[in-house]
Coordinates of C-alpha atoms in Angstrom, one line a residue:
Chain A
X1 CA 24.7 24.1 38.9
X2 CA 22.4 20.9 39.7
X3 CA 25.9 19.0 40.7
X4 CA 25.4 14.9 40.1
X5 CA 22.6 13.3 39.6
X6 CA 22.5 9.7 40.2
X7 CA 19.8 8.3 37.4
X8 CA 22.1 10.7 35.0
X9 CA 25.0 8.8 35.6
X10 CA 25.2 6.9 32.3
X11 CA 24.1 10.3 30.3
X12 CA 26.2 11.7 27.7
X13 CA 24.8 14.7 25.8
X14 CA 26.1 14.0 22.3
X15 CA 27.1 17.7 21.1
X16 CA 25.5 16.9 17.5
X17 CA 22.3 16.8 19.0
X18 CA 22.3 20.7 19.4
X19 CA 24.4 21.1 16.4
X20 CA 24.1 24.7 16.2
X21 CA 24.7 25.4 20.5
X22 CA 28.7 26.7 20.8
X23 CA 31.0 24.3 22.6
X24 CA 31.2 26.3 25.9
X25 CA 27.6 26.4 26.1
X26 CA 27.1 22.8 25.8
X27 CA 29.5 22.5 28.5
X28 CA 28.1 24.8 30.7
X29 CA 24.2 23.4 30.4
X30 CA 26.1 19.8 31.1
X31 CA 27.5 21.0 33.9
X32 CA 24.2 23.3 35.0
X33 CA 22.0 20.4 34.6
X34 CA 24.0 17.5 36.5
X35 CA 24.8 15.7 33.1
X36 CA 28.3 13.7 33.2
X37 CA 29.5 13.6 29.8
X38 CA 29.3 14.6 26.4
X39 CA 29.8 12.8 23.1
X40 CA 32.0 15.4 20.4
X41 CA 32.3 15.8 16.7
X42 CA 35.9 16.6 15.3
X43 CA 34.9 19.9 12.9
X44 CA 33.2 21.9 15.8
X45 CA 36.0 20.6 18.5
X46 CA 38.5 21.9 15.3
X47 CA 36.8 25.5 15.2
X48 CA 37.1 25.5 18.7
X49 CA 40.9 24.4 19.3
X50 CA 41.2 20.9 19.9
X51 CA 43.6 22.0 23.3
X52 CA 41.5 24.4 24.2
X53 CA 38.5 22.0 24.0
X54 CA 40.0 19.4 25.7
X55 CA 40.9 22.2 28.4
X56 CA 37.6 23.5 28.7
X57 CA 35.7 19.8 29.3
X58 CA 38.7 18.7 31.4
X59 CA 38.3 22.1 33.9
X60 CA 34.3 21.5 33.7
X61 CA 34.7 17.8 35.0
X62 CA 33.3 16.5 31.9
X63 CA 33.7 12.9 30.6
X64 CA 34.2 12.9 26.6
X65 CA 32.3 10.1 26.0
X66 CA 33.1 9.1 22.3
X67 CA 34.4 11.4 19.9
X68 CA 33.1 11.0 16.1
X69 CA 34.6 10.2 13.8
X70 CA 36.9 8.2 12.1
X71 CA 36.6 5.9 9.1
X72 CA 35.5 7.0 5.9
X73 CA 38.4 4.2 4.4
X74 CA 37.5 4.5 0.9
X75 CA 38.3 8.0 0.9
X76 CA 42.2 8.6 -0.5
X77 CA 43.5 10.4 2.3
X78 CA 42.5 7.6 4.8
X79 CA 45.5 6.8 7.1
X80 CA 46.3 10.7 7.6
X81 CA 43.1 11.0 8.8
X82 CA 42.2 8.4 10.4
X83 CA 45.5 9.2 12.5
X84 CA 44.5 12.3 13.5
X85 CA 41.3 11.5 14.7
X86 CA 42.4 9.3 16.9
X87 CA 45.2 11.7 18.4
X88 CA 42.2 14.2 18.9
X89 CA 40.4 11.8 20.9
X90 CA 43.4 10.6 23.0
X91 CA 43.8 14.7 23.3
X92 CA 40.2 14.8 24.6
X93 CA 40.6 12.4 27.1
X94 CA 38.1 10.3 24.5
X95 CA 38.2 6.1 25.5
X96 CA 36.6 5.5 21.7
X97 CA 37.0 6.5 18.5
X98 CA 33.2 5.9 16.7
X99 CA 34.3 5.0 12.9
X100 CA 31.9 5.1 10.0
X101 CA 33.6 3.0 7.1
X102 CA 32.5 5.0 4.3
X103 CA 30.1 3.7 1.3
X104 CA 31.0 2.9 -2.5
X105 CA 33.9 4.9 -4.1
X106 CA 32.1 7.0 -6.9
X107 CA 30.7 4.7 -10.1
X108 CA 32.0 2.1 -8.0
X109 CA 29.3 -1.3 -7.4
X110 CA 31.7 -3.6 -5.6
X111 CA 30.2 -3.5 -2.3
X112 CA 32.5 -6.8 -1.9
X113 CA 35.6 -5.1 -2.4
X114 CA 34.5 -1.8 -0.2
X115 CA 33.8 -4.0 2.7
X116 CA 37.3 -6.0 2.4
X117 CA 39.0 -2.6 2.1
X118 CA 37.1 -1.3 5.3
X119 CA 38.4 -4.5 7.0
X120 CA 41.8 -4.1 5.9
X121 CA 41.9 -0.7 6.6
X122 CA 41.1 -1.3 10.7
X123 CA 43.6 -4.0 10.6
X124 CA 45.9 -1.4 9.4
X125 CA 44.9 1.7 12.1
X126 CA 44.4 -0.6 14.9
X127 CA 48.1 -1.1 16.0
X128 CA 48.0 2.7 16.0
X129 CA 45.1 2.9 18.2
X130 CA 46.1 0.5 20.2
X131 CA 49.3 2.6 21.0
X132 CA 47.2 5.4 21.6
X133 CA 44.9 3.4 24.3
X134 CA 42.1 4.4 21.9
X135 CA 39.1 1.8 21.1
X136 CA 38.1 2.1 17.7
X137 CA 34.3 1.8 17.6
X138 CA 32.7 0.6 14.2
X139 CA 29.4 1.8 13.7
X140 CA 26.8 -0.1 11.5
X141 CA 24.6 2.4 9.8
X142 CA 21.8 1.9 8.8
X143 CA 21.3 0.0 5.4
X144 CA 20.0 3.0 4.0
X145 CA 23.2 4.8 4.2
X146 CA 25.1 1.9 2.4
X147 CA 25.8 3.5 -0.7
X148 CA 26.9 7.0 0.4
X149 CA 27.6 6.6 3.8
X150 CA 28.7 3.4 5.6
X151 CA 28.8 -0.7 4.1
X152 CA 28.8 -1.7 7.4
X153 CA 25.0 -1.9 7.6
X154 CA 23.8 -4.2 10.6
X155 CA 25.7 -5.1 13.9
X156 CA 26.6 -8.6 12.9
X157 CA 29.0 -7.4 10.0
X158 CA 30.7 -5.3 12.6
X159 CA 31.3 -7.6 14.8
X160 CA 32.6 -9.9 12.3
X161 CA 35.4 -7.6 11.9
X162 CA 35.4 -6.3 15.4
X163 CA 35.9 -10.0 16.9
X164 CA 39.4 -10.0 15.1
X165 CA 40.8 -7.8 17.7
X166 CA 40.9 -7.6 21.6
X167 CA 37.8 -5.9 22.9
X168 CA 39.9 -2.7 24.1
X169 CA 41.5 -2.1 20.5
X170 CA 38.1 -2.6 18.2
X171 CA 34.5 -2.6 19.6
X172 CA 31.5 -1.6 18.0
X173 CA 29.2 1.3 18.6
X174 CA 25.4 -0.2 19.2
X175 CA 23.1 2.7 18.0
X176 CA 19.1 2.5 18.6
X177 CA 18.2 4.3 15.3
X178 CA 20.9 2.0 12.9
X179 CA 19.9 -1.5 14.1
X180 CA 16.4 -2.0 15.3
X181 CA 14.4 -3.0 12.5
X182 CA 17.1 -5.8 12.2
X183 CA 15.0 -9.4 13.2
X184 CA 18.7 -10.8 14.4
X185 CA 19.6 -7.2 16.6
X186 CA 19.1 -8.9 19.9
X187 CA 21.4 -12.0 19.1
X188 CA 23.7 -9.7 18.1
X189 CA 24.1 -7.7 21.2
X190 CA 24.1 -10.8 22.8
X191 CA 27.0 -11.6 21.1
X192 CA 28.3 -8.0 20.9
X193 CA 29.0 -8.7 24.5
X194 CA 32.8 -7.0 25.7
X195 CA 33.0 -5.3 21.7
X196 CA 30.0 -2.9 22.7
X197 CA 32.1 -0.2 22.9
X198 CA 29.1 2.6 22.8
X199 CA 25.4 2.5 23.3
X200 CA 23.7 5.7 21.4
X201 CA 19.7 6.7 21.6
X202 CA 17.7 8.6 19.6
X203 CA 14.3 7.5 17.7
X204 CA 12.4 6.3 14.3
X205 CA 9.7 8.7 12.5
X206 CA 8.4 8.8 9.4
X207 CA 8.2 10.3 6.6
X208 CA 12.1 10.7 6.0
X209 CA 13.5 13.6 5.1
X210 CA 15.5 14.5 1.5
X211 CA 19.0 13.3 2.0
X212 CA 17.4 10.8 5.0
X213 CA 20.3 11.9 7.2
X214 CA 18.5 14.3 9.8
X215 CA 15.4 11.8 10.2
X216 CA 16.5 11.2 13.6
X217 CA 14.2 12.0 16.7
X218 CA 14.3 12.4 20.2
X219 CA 14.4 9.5 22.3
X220 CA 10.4 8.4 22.9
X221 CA 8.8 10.4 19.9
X222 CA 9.2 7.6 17.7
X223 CA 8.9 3.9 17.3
X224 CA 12.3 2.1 18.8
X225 CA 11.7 -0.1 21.5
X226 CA 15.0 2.1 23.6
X227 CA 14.3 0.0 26.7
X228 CA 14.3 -2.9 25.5
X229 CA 17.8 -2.0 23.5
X230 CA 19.3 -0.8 26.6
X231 CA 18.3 -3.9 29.2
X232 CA 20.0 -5.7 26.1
X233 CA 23.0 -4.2 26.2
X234 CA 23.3 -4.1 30.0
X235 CA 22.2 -8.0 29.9
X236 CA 25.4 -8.4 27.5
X237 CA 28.0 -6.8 29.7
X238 CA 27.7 -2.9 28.6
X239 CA 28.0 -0.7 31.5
X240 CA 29.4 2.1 29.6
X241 CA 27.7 5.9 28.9
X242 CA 24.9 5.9 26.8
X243 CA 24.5 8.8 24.5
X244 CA 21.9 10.7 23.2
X245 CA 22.5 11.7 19.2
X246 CA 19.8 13.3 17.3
X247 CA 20.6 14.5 13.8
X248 CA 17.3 16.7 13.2
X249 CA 16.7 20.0 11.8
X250 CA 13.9 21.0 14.2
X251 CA 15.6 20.1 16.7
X252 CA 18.4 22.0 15.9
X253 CA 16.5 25.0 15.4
X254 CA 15.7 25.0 18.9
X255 CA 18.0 26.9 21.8
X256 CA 20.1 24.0 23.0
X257 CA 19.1 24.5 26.5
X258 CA 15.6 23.1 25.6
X259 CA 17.5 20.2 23.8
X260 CA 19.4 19.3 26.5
X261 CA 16.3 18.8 29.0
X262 CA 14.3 17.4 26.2
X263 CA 16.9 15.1 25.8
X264 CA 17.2 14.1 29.5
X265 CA 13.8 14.1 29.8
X266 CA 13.2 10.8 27.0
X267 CA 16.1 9.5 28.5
X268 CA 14.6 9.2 31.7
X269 CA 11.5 8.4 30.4
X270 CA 12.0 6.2 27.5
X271 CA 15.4 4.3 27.8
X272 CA 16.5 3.7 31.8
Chain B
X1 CA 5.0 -4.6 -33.8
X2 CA 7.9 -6.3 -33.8
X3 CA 7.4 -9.7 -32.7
X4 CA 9.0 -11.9 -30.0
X5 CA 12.7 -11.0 -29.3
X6 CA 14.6 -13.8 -27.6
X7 CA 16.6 -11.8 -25.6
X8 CA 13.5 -10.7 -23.9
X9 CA 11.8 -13.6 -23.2
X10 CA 12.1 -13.3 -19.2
X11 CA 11.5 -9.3 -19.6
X12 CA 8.5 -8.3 -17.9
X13 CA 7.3 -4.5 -18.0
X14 CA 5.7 -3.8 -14.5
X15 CA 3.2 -1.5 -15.1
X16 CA 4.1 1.0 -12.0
X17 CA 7.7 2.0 -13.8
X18 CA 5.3 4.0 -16.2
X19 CA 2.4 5.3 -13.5
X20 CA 1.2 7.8 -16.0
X21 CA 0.8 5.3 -18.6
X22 CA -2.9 4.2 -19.6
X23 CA -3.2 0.1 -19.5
X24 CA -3.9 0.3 -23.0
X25 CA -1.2 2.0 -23.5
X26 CA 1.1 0.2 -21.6
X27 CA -0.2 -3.1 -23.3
X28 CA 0.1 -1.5 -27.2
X29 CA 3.6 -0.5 -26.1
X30 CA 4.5 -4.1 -24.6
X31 CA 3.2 -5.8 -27.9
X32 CA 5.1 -3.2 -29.9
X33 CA 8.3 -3.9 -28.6
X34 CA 8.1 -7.6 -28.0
X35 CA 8.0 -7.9 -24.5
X36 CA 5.9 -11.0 -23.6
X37 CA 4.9 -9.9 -19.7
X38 CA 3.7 -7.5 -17.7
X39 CA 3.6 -6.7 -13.7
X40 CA -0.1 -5.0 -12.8
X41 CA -1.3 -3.1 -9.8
X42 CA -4.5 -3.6 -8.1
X43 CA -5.6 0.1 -8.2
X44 CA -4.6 0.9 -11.8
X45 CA -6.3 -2.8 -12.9
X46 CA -9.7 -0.9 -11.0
X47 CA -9.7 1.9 -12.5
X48 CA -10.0 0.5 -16.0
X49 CA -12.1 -2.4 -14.8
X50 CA -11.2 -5.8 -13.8
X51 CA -12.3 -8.2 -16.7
X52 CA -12.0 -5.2 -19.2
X53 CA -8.2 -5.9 -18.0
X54 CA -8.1 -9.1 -18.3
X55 CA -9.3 -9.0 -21.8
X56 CA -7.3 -6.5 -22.6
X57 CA -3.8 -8.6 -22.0
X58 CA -5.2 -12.0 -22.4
X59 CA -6.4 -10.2 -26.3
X60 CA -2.9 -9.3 -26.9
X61 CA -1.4 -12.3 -25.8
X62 CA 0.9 -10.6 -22.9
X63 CA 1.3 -12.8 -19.9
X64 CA 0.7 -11.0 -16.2
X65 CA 3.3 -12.1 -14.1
X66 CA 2.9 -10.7 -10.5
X67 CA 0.0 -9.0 -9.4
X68 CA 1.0 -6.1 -6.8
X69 CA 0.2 -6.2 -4.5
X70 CA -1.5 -8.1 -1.1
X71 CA -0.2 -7.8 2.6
X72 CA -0.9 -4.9 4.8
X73 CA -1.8 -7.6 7.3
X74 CA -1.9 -5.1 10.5
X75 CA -4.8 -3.4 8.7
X76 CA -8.2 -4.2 10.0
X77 CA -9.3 -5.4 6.9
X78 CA -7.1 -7.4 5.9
X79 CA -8.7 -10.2 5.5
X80 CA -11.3 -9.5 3.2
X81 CA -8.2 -7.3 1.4
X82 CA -6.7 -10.0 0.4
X83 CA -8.4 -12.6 -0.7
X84 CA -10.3 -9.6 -2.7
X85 CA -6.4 -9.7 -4.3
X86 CA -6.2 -13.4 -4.8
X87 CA -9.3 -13.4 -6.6
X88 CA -8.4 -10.8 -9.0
X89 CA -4.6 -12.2 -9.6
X90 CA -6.5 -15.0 -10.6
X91 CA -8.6 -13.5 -12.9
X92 CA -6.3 -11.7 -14.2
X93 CA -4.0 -14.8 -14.8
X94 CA -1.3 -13.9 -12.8
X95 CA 0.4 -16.9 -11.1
X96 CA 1.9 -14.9 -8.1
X97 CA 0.1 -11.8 -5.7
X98 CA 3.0 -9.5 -4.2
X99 CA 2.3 -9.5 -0.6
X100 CA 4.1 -6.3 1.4
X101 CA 3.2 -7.2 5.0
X102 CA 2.5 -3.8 6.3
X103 CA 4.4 -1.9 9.3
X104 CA 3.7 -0.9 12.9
X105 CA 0.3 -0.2 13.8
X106 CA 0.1 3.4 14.6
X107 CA 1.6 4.0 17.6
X108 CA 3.1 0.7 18.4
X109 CA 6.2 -0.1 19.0
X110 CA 5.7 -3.7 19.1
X111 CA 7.8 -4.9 16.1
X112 CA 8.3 -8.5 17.3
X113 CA 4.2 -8.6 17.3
X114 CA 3.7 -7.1 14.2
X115 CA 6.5 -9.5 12.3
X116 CA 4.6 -12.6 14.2
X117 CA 1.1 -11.1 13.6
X118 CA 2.1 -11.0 9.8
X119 CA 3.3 -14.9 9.7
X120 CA 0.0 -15.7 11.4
X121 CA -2.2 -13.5 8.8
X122 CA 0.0 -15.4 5.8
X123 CA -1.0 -18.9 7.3
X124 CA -4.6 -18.1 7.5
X125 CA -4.9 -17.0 3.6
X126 CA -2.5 -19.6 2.5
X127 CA -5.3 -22.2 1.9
X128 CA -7.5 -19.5 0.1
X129 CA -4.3 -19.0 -1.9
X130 CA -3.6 -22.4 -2.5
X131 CA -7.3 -23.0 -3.7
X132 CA -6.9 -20.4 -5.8
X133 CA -4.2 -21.9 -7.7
X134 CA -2.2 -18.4 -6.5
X135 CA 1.4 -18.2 -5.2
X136 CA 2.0 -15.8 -2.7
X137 CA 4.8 -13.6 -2.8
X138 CA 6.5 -12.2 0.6
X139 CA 8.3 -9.1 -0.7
X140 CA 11.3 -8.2 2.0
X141 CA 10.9 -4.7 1.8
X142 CA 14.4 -2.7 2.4
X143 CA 15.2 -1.4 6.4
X144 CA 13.7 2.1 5.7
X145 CA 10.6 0.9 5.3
X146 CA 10.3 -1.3 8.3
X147 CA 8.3 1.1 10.4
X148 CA 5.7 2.1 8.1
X149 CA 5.6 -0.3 5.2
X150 CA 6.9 -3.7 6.0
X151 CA 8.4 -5.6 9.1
X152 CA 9.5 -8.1 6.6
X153 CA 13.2 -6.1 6.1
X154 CA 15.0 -9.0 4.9
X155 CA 15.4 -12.0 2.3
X156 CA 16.2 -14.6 5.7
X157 CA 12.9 -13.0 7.4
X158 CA 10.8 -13.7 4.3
X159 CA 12.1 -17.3 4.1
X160 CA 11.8 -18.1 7.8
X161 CA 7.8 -17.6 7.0
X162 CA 7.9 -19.1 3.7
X163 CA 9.7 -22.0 3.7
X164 CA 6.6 -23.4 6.4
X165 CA 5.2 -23.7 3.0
X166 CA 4.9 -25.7 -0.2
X167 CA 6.7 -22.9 -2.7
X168 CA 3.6 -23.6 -4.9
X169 CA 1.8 -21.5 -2.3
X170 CA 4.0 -19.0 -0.5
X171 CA 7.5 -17.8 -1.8
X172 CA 9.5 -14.8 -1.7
X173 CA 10.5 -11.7 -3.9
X174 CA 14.0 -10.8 -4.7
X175 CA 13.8 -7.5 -5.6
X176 CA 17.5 -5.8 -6.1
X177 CA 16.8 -2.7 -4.9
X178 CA 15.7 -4.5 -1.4
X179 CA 18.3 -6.6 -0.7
X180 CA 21.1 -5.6 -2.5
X181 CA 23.2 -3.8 0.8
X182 CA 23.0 -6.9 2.4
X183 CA 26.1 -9.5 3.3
X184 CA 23.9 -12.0 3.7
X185 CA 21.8 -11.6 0.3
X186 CA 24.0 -14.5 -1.6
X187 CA 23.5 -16.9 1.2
X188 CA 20.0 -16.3 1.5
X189 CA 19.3 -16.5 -2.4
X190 CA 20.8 -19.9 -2.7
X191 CA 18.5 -20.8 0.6
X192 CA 15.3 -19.4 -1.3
X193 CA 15.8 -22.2 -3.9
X194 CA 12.5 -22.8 -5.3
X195 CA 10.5 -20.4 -3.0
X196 CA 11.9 -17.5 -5.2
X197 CA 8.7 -16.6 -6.6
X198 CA 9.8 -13.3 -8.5
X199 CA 12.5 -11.5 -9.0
X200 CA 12.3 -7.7 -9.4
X201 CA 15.2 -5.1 -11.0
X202 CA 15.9 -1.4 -10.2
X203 CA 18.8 0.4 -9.3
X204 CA 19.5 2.4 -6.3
X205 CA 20.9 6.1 -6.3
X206 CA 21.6 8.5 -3.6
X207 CA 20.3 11.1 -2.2
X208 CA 16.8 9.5 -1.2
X209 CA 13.9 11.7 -1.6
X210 CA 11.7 12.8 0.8
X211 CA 9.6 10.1 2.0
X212 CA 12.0 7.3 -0.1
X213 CA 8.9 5.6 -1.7
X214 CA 10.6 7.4 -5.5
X215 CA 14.2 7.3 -4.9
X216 CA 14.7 4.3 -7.6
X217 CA 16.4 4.4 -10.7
X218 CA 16.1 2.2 -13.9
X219 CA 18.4 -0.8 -14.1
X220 CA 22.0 0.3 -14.9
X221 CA 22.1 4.2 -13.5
X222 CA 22.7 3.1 -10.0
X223 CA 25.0 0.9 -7.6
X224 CA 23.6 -2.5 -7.9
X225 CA 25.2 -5.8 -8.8
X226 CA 22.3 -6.6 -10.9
X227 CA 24.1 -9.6 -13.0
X228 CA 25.5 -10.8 -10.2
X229 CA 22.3 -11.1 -8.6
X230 CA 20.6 -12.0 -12.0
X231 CA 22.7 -14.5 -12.1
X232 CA 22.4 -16.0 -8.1
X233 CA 18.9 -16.1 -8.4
X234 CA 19.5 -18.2 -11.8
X235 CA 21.7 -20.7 -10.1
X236 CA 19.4 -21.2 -7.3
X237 CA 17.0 -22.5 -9.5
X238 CA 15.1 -19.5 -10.8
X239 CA 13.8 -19.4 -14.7
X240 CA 10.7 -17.2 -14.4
X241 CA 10.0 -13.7 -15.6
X242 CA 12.5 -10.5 -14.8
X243 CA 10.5 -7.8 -14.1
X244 CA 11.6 -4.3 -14.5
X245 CA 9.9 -1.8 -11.9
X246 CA 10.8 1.9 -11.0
X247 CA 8.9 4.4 -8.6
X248 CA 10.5 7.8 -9.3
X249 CA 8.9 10.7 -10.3
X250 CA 11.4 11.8 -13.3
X251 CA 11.0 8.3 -14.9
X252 CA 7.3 8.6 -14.6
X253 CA 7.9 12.2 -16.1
X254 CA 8.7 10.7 -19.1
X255 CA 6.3 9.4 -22.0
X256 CA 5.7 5.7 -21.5
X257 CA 7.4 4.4 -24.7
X258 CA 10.4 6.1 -23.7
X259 CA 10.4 4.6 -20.2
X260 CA 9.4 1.2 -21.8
X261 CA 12.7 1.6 -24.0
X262 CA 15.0 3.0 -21.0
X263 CA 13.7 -0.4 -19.4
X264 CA 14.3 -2.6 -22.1
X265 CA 18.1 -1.1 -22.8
X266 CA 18.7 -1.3 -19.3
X267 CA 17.5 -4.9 -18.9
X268 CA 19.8 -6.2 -21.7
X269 CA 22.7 -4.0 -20.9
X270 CA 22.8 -4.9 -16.5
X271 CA 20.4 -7.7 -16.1
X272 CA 21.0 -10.5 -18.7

């Protein structure tokens, strides 16, 4: 163990990152390596034990960061889950709740209608969350996830929903990779402000891969301006963690102690 | 042959929905099935010969209504590129050249002087446009392209460059499968007024295939509103040609009448 590292302070190690290293292992290279927190995903934390996860971060002196995810609204069994996710994150010791609304219900073409139902549907959990002292984060994906994935597809959508509630109930998550081919992004952050709620890294290549959801790289190997992202979120109030989440099958196939340091490493490097 | 058909008097068959398809071919099969235009590409147009091209659709009477496609202005050549392109829309009788700007140099990250380096590259060949007779097109190409195809990503981006102009010499595309995810799209189509210089028809279907470039679908067999945008770009003032055009490697699979047919049906069934 490296104990703290001061220009790690604002590091999270998002476990998705190294999707295929074991819960206890993540913890224990987070703690080895002087990293603070770690982002967490609801079906490993699930095979683990959700008490026995939070137990294990909790007697490591981990921060959980963000735990993903909620959302998913156009999905029948909404409000079950959408309340269960954000007990496991209050269980975690989790301040935010990253949501990703879903896309188009199946044959559906009413992106109009989808997006109302998201809105109405964070209306609905947020007095719940709110309860819970949970922030519920919407995420704009990227707009190439808008049919399958998420019709939330820039920042400025969120936020129009977002600015309906107080800053501590619903936020936003601001990540690299979903918004910064978007001509308006910096405005938006700018306007973001108090709602940023999460700042995630990770980086642009090309060609995209078959399904497009494991295109991701790590921060620096591709083309995002990270700085610049991060100086804009700092410049708009954000003080928060800042988490690195790579969706990549080489990178998963690697041990996840080289994907930790590889990840720290393009922090350092590429985004503070 | 069949004659004109009323109902397909804004159809236009662009000539990449069918790559396979000889331009004889492709012109025989147009004249066949009473469709009155065609969209041509620059390479296929080459290969059988410039004027030979010409000829061919002036002979049959079939009107060219975009040439695809100019742009790629963060190419060294670019320059002599495209007025090479304006010269042969012209000859070719098409009214408006396609521009799709290009992406990030390699190894730049510089998106802000890519985007400003295209608006620049557009003002200097307007005149030679404009001389020409030629409208140019700015094609907002959709967010997963904007690294290595075209910083334009949106409808308001394209119009922020065009509108410096006289729409008789720069406008925009709408294509659907583009712009379709975004909440802004209806706004910006009533904004585009008279600088909508085409508007294009696909559908979009999930998953994306590696590299994206073939993930369309004809009109109808994905997720887009395309009668409500049909229609928007209508009451903004539009009355020029619909064309119909596809990259995906099953369609192109497929003998060219067929495809031709699958357009057509499509057309009449989502589009008008």
């Amino acid at each position: 163990m490296t104990g703290e590292r001061a220009e790690l302070a604002r590091f999270s190690f998002n476990q998705a990152t190294a999707k295929h290293w074991a819960l206890p292992d993540v913890v224990a290279g987070c703690v080895a390596t002087g990293v603070p927190g770690v982002g967490l995903w609801r079906e490993p934390v699930a095979e683990y034990g959700l008490d026995r996860a939070a137990k294990l971060v909790r007697d490591a002196g981990l921060a959980v960061t963000t735990l993903c995810r909620g959302g998913f609204f156009t999905a029948d069994d909404w409000w079950d889950e959408n309340r269960r996710a954000v007990d496991e994150a209050a269980t975690l010791g989790a301040p935010v709740l990253v949501l990703v609304s879903g896309g188009l219900p199946p044959g559906s073409k009413d992106i109009d209608g989808a997006r109302a139902r998201v809105a109405d549907a964070i209306a609905e959990l947020a007095p719940y969350a709110d309860s819970a002292g949970m922030t519920l984060a919407i995420e704009p994906l990227h707009p190439m996830f808008a049919a399958d994935r998420c019709v939330i597809a820039t920042l400025g959508q969120a936020l129009d929903i977002a600015e309906r509630f107080d800053p501590s109930v619903v936020g936003v998550v601001v990540d690299a990779y979903h918004v910064w081919w978007d001509d308006t992004v910096y405005d938006q952050i700018t306007r973001a402000g108090e709602w940023i709620a999460s700042f995630q890294v990770c980086d642009w290549i090309t060609p995209l891969p078959e399904g497009v959801l494991l295109g991701r790289a790590l921060p620096g190997d591709g083309c995002i301006e990270l700085r610049r992202l991060r100086e804009a979120v700092d410049a708009a109030g954000y003080t928060g963690p800042i988490e690195v989440e790579v969706f990549n099958a080489q990178v998963w196939a690697r041990p996840g102690e080289e994907v930790l340091t590889a990840s720290i490493d393009g922090y350092l490097r590429e985004v503070v």
